[in-house]
mmCIF file of C-alpha atoms in Angstrom:
data_model
loop_
_atom_site.group_PDB
_atom_site.id
_atom_site.type_symbol
_atom_site.label_atom_id
_atom_site.label_comp_id
_atom_site.label_asym_id
_atom_site.label_seq_id
_atom_site.Cartn_x
_atom_site.Cartn_y
_atom_site.Cartn_z
ATOM 1 C CA UNK A 644 -20.165 16.600 18.358
ATOM 2 C CA UNK A 645 -23.422 14.784 19.221
ATOM 3 C CA UNK A 646 -23.686 11.027 19.668
ATOM 4 C CA UNK A 647 -25.809 10.840 16.543
ATOM 5 C CA UNK A 648 -23.068 12.662 14.514
ATOM 6 C CA UNK A 649 -20.384 10.402 15.948
ATOM 7 C CA UNK A 650 -22.427 7.315 15.011
ATOM 8 C CA UNK A 651 -23.097 8.635 11.525
ATOM 9 C CA UNK A 652 -19.385 9.485 10.997
ATOM 10 C CA UNK A 653 -18.324 6.014 12.258
ATOM 11 C CA UNK A 654 -20.790 4.367 9.858
ATOM 12 C CA UNK A 655 -19.379 6.392 6.940
ATOM 13 C CA UNK A 656 -15.814 5.344 7.865
ATOM 14 C CA UNK A 657 -16.890 1.681 8.128
ATOM 15 C CA UNK A 658 -18.514 2.000 4.644
ATOM 16 C CA UNK A 659 -15.267 3.527 3.357
ATOM 17 C CA UNK A 660 -13.149 0.698 4.771
ATOM 18 C CA UNK A 661 -15.554 -1.976 3.420
ATOM 19 C CA UNK A 662 -15.450 -0.271 0.005
ATOM 20 C CA UNK A 663 -11.677 -0.792 -0.240
ATOM 21 C CA UNK A 664 -11.358 -4.047 1.721
ATOM 22 C CA UNK A 665 -10.802 -6.154 -1.405
ATOM 23 C CA UNK A 666 -8.438 -4.368 -3.823
ATOM 24 C CA UNK A 667 -9.152 -6.768 -6.673
ATOM 25 C CA UNK A 668 -12.945 -6.386 -6.273
ATOM 26 C CA UNK A 669 -13.737 -2.935 -4.811
ATOM 27 C CA UNK A 670 -17.423 -2.318 -4.285
ATOM 28 C CA UNK A 671 -17.691 0.199 -7.072
ATOM 29 C CA UNK A 672 -21.509 -0.045 -7.099
ATOM 30 C CA UNK A 673 -21.387 1.450 -3.572
ATOM 31 C CA UNK A 674 -19.319 4.455 -4.560
ATOM 32 C CA UNK A 675 -22.230 6.909 -4.229
ATOM 33 C CA UNK A 676 -22.702 5.746 -0.633
ATOM 34 C CA UNK A 677 -19.130 6.794 0.178
ATOM 35 C CA UNK A 678 -18.121 9.743 -2.048
ATOM 36 C CA UNK A 679 -19.557 13.024 -3.223
ATOM 37 C CA UNK A 680 -19.912 13.602 -6.985
ATOM 38 C CA UNK A 681 -17.064 16.195 -6.881
ATOM 39 C CA UNK A 682 -14.666 14.296 -4.613
ATOM 40 C CA UNK A 683 -10.933 15.185 -4.769
ATOM 41 C CA UNK A 684 -8.701 12.114 -4.589
ATOM 42 C CA UNK A 685 -4.920 12.333 -4.180
ATOM 43 C CA UNK A 686 -2.136 9.784 -3.811
ATOM 44 C CA UNK A 687 1.642 9.964 -4.590
ATOM 45 C CA UNK A 688 0.885 9.282 -8.265
ATOM 46 C CA UNK A 689 -2.554 10.740 -9.024
ATOM 47 C CA UNK A 690 -4.784 13.731 -8.360
ATOM 48 C CA UNK A 691 -8.347 13.071 -9.606
ATOM 49 C CA UNK A 692 -11.433 15.302 -9.428
ATOM 50 C CA UNK A 693 -14.909 13.759 -9.478
ATOM 51 C CA UNK A 694 -16.478 10.416 -8.718
ATOM 52 C CA UNK A 695 -16.438 9.481 -12.435
ATOM 53 C CA UNK A 696 -12.644 9.877 -12.619
ATOM 54 C CA UNK A 697 -12.101 8.013 -9.375
ATOM 55 C CA UNK A 698 -14.381 5.182 -10.622
ATOM 56 C CA UNK A 699 -12.394 4.905 -13.844
ATOM 57 C CA UNK A 700 -9.101 4.817 -11.867
ATOM 58 C CA UNK A 701 -10.294 2.149 -9.461
ATOM 59 C CA UNK A 702 -11.751 0.090 -12.312
ATOM 60 C CA UNK A 703 -8.430 0.093 -14.112
ATOM 61 C CA UNK A 704 -6.474 -0.651 -10.866
ATOM 62 C CA UNK A 705 -8.507 -3.712 -9.970
ATOM 63 C CA UNK A 706 -8.023 -5.219 -13.477
ATOM 64 C CA UNK A 707 -4.245 -4.895 -13.136
ATOM 65 C CA UNK A 708 -3.726 -6.609 -9.758
ATOM 66 C CA UNK A 709 -3.819 -10.376 -9.118
ATOM 67 C CA UNK A 710 -5.136 -9.942 -5.579
ATOM 68 C CA UNK A 711 -5.090 -7.443 -2.806
ATOM 69 C CA UNK A 712 -6.607 -6.444 0.491
ATOM 70 C CA UNK A 713 -6.369 -3.722 3.125
ATOM 71 C CA UNK A 714 -5.587 -4.453 6.748
ATOM 72 C CA UNK A 715 -6.828 -1.530 8.834
ATOM 73 C CA UNK A 716 -4.536 -0.854 11.802
ATOM 74 C CA UNK A 717 -5.863 2.227 13.564
ATOM 75 C CA UNK A 718 -8.075 5.242 13.000
ATOM 76 C CA UNK A 719 -8.897 8.609 14.379
ATOM 77 C CA UNK A 720 -12.296 10.043 13.501
ATOM 78 C CA UNK A 721 -13.334 13.631 14.364
ATOM 79 C CA UNK A 722 -16.288 15.768 13.341
ATOM 80 C CA UNK A 723 -15.414 16.095 9.626
ATOM 81 C CA UNK A 724 -12.038 14.366 9.227
ATOM 82 C CA UNK A 725 -10.688 10.869 9.674
ATOM 83 C CA UNK A 726 -7.148 9.407 9.541
ATOM 84 C CA UNK A 727 -6.898 5.683 8.863
ATOM 85 C CA UNK A 728 -3.635 3.778 9.124
ATOM 86 C CA UNK A 729 -3.397 0.598 6.980
ATOM 87 C CA UNK A 730 -1.281 -2.041 5.361
ATOM 88 C CA UNK A 731 -2.115 -2.911 1.757
ATOM 89 C CA UNK A 732 -1.166 -6.460 0.752
ATOM 90 C CA UNK A 733 -1.278 -7.167 -2.974
ATOM 91 C CA UNK A 734 0.170 -9.095 -5.897
ATOM 92 C CA UNK A 735 0.810 -7.433 -9.221
ATOM 93 C CA UNK A 736 1.921 -9.307 -12.323
ATOM 94 C CA UNK A 737 4.535 -6.717 -13.263
ATOM 95 C CA UNK A 738 6.086 -6.825 -9.784
ATOM 96 C CA UNK A 739 6.722 -10.551 -9.505
ATOM 97 C CA UNK A 740 4.467 -13.210 -7.995
ATOM 98 C CA UNK A 741 5.013 -12.407 -4.307
ATOM 99 C CA UNK A 742 2.719 -10.516 -1.977
ATOM 100 C CA UNK A 743 3.900 -6.921 -1.424
ATOM 101 C CA UNK A 744 2.963 -5.065 1.733
ATOM 102 C CA UNK A 745 2.866 -1.304 1.867
ATOM 103 C CA UNK A 746 2.085 0.761 5.015
ATOM 104 C CA UNK A 747 0.083 3.871 4.434
ATOM 105 C CA UNK A 748 -2.483 6.325 5.796
ATOM 106 C CA UNK A 749 -5.664 7.847 4.347
ATOM 107 C CA UNK A 750 -6.998 11.215 5.327
ATOM 108 C CA UNK A 751 -10.652 11.747 4.438
ATOM 109 C CA UNK A 752 -12.809 14.836 4.912
ATOM 110 C CA UNK A 753 -16.545 14.526 4.855
ATOM 111 C CA UNK A 754 -19.974 15.897 5.570
ATOM 112 C CA UNK A 755 -22.494 13.140 4.924
ATOM 113 C CA UNK A 756 -20.124 11.659 2.357
ATOM 114 C CA UNK A 757 -16.391 11.979 1.588
ATOM 115 C CA UNK A 758 -15.434 15.015 -0.510
ATOM 116 C CA UNK A 759 -11.598 14.732 -0.015
ATOM 117 C CA UNK A 760 -9.505 11.607 0.118
ATOM 118 C CA UNK A 761 -5.693 11.613 0.254
ATOM 119 C CA UNK A 762 -3.590 8.435 0.519
ATOM 120 C CA UNK A 763 0.012 8.797 1.760
ATOM 121 C CA UNK A 764 2.456 5.928 1.355
ATOM 122 C CA UNK A 765 6.055 5.213 0.328
ATOM 123 C CA UNK A 766 6.067 4.932 -3.482
ATOM 124 C CA UNK A 767 9.494 3.245 -3.304
ATOM 125 C CA UNK A 768 8.040 0.543 -1.048
ATOM 126 C CA UNK A 769 5.133 0.154 -3.437
ATOM 127 C CA UNK A 770 6.924 -0.015 -6.750
ATOM 128 C CA UNK A 771 10.568 0.947 -7.007
ATOM 129 C CA UNK A 772 11.952 -1.644 -4.573
ATOM 130 C CA UNK A 773 10.367 -4.419 -6.679
ATOM 131 C CA UNK A 774 11.781 -3.481 -10.083
ATOM 132 C CA UNK A 775 14.952 -5.457 -11.026
ATOM 133 C CA UNK A 776 18.174 -3.384 -10.717
ATOM 134 C CA UNK A 777 16.284 -0.309 -9.563
ATOM 135 C CA UNK A 778 14.989 -2.142 -6.509
ATOM 136 C CA UNK A 779 18.522 -3.082 -5.442
ATOM 137 C CA UNK A 780 19.660 0.537 -5.828
ATOM 138 C CA UNK A 781 16.673 1.935 -3.850
ATOM 139 C CA UNK A 782 17.146 -0.600 -1.015
ATOM 140 C CA UNK A 783 20.936 0.130 -0.905
ATOM 141 C CA UNK A 784 20.228 3.868 -0.811
ATOM 142 C CA UNK A 785 17.783 3.469 2.059
ATOM 143 C CA UNK A 786 20.356 1.433 4.041
ATOM 144 C CA UNK A 787 23.015 4.105 3.467
ATOM 145 C CA UNK A 788 20.691 6.887 4.564
ATOM 146 C CA UNK A 789 19.655 4.965 7.666
ATOM 147 C CA UNK A 790 23.309 4.897 8.908
#
């Protein structure tokens, strides 16, 4: 990979991280600078095809959270793929009034822009552990499995 390609890839990843920095106010107007029109997005809950679907999902998500931000921990960027490790800190009205932190990782594949984005994280840590009764059961089960 040439130095120019490495610099271009690094800039794309920095644009990607800036796009998601503020969960409550993602930079949706910059979406075309980050994603291709036919992007495939996956996470433990969704699989979306196309920038329009992703835009609608992100618009809905930011309306539903009180606040949120990503803390980027580490990354590995190669010629056409990047892996980015992160913590997401957020408050959601349906999950109480405390800040929840979820550790996750994003894999993105790209040419000039990202055409594949998959987020991997513990859905239990994100949601189930914060629901009354169910949260107690999930935490108890995790403790039993850890023994």
